[in-house]
Amino acid sequence: MNSENKVVLVTGGGHGLGKEIARAFLAAGFRVSICGRNQSRLDECRKELETIAGPDAVCVTQADVSDQDDVRRLVSSTLEKFGQIDVLVNNAAVLGPLGSVESLDLKNWLKTIEINLCGTVLMSKEVIPHFKSRKQGRIINLSGGGATIGRPNFSAYAASKAAVVRFTETLAQELADHGITVNVVAPGALNTEMLDNTLAAGVDVVGDKAFKQCSEQKQTGGDPLEPPCQLCIFLTSDNASKITGRLISAKWDNWHALAQHADELVDTDIYTLRRITPQDRGLVW
């Protein structure tokens, strides 16, 4: 996919990683549409993005990805301004309630699922007909801590992100014959608002291990924001046209070399979620 005149829609683009992803795509020559729930943040972000590429390359819409009417309005406003959408980056997410499961408010727990998982589903559902009509499109979802391992005291976030990974694999198979790829990016341990919220919750809520890890991350600066941004851009390139249904780590995976192994990747379960059996560990039970 050539970036010239292409359009990327980034949810949760008003701050943090979403804003950096939007900036990276603008710098790469894309036109960018972003959304968020906080209008003041969006206004500030608009100013920043327009200094990079001008107002004609930027579309900003206040929208909640868990609200179907908002999602429809967001996609419509993007199409109205740009006439097309080529890439969807489902970045919008919340950390959700923290603490042991029995201590959590179910309403807040379910709201996390609505935003992180259902928001990803709603956004994908809304752009798929447009992608199918053009016989091309890229959907990039965002993973997070707890998607592949247990994460005590972060059950809402972990469950939602694990579900996003499985949704990615499933949707990729559904869309394989339509020229549409679907992948999920694990961005790394980033120093964003979620980290601050974790530290603010305190050690008694998140536990000794998580609090210590987050405190050290805060002090050291965390993982850089650039690698996940560049991985998202790579997944829109022609070199990534055969890569779909994969969970790729911006930090740990040698994704720069994936284009050389695309044919091998297609026929394997590499970068997917799978059940581990005794035989996988050299055991016979």
PDB file of N, CA and C in Angstrom, residues 7-9 32-34 59-60 72-86 127 130:
ATOM      1  N   VAL A   7      -5.537   7.160   3.627  1.00  0.00           N
ATOM      2  CA  VAL A   7      -6.184   7.698   4.828  1.00  0.00           C
ATOM      3  C   VAL A   7      -6.163   6.659   5.936  1.00  0.00           C
ATOM      4  N   VAL A   8      -5.723   7.070   7.115  1.00  0.00           N
ATOM      5  CA  VAL A   8      -5.746   6.204   8.287  1.00  0.00           C
ATOM      6  C   VAL A   8      -6.669   6.814   9.336  1.00  0.00           C
ATOM      7  N   LEU A   9      -7.489   5.976   9.943  1.00  0.00           N
ATOM      8  CA  LEU A   9      -8.372   6.390  11.031  1.00  0.00           C
ATOM      9  C   LEU A   9      -7.821   5.789  12.319  1.00  0.00           C
ATOM     10  N   VAL A  32      -4.900  11.799   7.988  1.00  0.00           N
ATOM     11  CA  VAL A  32      -5.224  11.178   9.273  1.00  0.00           C
ATOM     12  C   VAL A  32      -6.549  11.681   9.824  1.00  0.00           C
ATOM     13  N   SER A  33      -7.356  10.724  10.288  1.00  0.00           N
ATOM     14  CA  SER A  33      -8.573  11.025  11.034  1.00  0.00           C
ATOM     15  C   SER A  33      -8.419  10.441  12.429  1.00  0.00           C
ATOM     16  N   ILE A  34      -8.684  11.247  13.452  1.00  0.00           N
ATOM     17  CA  ILE A  34      -8.585  10.759  14.826  1.00  0.00           C
ATOM     18  C   ILE A  34      -9.895  11.015  15.559  1.00  0.00           C
ATOM     19  N   CYS A  59      -8.460  15.205  10.140  1.00  0.00           N
ATOM     20  CA  CYS A  59      -9.882  15.201  10.500  1.00  0.00           C
ATOM     21  C   CYS A  59      -9.994  14.795  11.966  1.00  0.00           C
ATOM     22  N   VAL A  60     -10.723  15.570  12.751  1.00  0.00           N
ATOM     23  CA  VAL A  60     -10.849  15.311  14.190  1.00  0.00           C
ATOM     24  C   VAL A  60     -12.325  15.233  14.561  1.00  0.00           C
ATOM     25  N   ARG A  72     -20.625   5.358  13.815  1.00  0.00           N
ATOM     26  CA  ARG A  72     -21.149   5.637  12.469  1.00  0.00           C
ATOM     27  C   ARG A  72     -20.859   7.078  12.061  1.00  0.00           C
ATOM     28  N   ARG A  73     -21.030   7.988  13.001  1.00  0.00           N
ATOM     29  CA  ARG A  73     -20.769   9.403  12.716  1.00  0.00           C
ATOM     30  C   ARG A  73     -19.288   9.638  12.438  1.00  0.00           C
ATOM     31  N   LEU A  74     -18.427   8.968  13.179  1.00  0.00           N
ATOM     32  CA  LEU A  74     -16.979   9.088  12.987  1.00  0.00           C
ATOM     33  C   LEU A  74     -16.563   8.630  11.598  1.00  0.00           C
ATOM     34  N   VAL A  75     -17.027   7.460  11.209  1.00  0.00           N
ATOM     35  CA  VAL A  75     -16.669   6.929   9.893  1.00  0.00           C
ATOM     36  C   VAL A  75     -17.246   7.812   8.792  1.00  0.00           C
ATOM     37  N   SER A  76     -18.471   8.277   8.978  1.00  0.00           N
ATOM     38  CA  SER A  76     -19.105   9.145   7.980  1.00  0.00           C
ATOM     39  C   SER A  76     -18.352  10.461   7.820  1.00  0.00           C
ATOM     40  N   SER A  77     -17.930  11.053   8.938  1.00  0.00           N
ATOM     41  CA  SER A  77     -17.214  12.329   8.865  1.00  0.00           C
ATOM     42  C   SER A  77     -15.858  12.159   8.194  1.00  0.00           C
ATOM     43  N   THR A  78     -15.223  11.014   8.424  1.00  0.00           N
ATOM     44  CA  THR A  78     -13.939  10.739   7.774  1.00  0.00           C
ATOM     45  C   THR A  78     -14.120  10.578   6.268  1.00  0.00           C
ATOM     46  N   LEU A  79     -15.137   9.822   5.880  1.00  0.00           N
ATOM     47  CA  LEU A  79     -15.404   9.616   4.455  1.00  0.00           C
ATOM     48  C   LEU A  79     -15.849  10.914   3.786  1.00  0.00           C
ATOM     49  N   GLU A  80     -16.585  11.732   4.521  1.00  0.00           N
ATOM     50  CA  GLU A  80     -17.044  13.002   3.959  1.00  0.00           C
ATOM     51  C   GLU A  80     -15.862  13.912   3.646  1.00  0.00           C
ATOM     52  N   LYS A  81     -14.858  13.918   4.517  1.00  0.00           N
ATOM     53  CA  LYS A  81     -13.708  14.800   4.301  1.00  0.00           C
ATOM     54  C   LYS A  81     -12.723  14.230   3.296  1.00  0.00           C
ATOM     55  N   PHE A  82     -12.443  12.931   3.399  1.00  0.00           N
ATOM     56  CA  PHE A  82     -11.369  12.350   2.597  1.00  0.00           C
ATOM     57  C   PHE A  82     -11.848  11.476   1.439  1.00  0.00           C
ATOM     58  N   GLY A  83     -13.091  11.001   1.513  1.00  0.00           N
ATOM     59  CA  GLY A  83     -13.612  10.166   0.436  1.00  0.00           C
ATOM     60  C   GLY A  83     -13.225   8.709   0.510  1.00  0.00           C
ATOM     61  N   GLN A  84     -12.374   8.351   1.445  1.00  0.00           N
ATOM     62  CA  GLN A  84     -11.914   6.970   1.565  1.00  0.00           C
ATOM     63  C   GLN A  84     -11.284   6.743   2.927  1.00  0.00           C
ATOM     64  N   ILE A  85     -11.199   5.478   3.313  1.00  0.00           N
ATOM     65  CA  ILE A  85     -10.421   5.038   4.474  1.00  0.00           C
ATOM     66  C   ILE A  85      -9.635   3.822   4.015  1.00  0.00           C
ATOM     67  N   ASP A  86      -8.349   3.832   4.259  1.00  0.00           N
ATOM     68  CA  ASP A  86      -7.488   2.726   3.841  1.00  0.00           C
ATOM     69  C   ASP A  86      -7.003   1.881   5.010  1.00  0.00           C
ATOM     70  N   VAL A 127     -16.196  -0.190   9.158  1.00  0.00           N
ATOM     71  CA  VAL A 127     -15.330   0.100   7.999  1.00  0.00           C
ATOM     72  C   VAL A 127     -15.246  -1.068   7.015  1.00  0.00           C
ATOM     73  N   HIS A 130     -16.841  -0.721   3.519  1.00  0.00           N
ATOM     74  CA  HIS A 130     -16.061   0.205   2.689  1.00  0.00           C
ATOM     75  C   HIS A 130     -14.805  -0.483   2.159  1.00  0.00           C
TER      76      HIS A 130
END
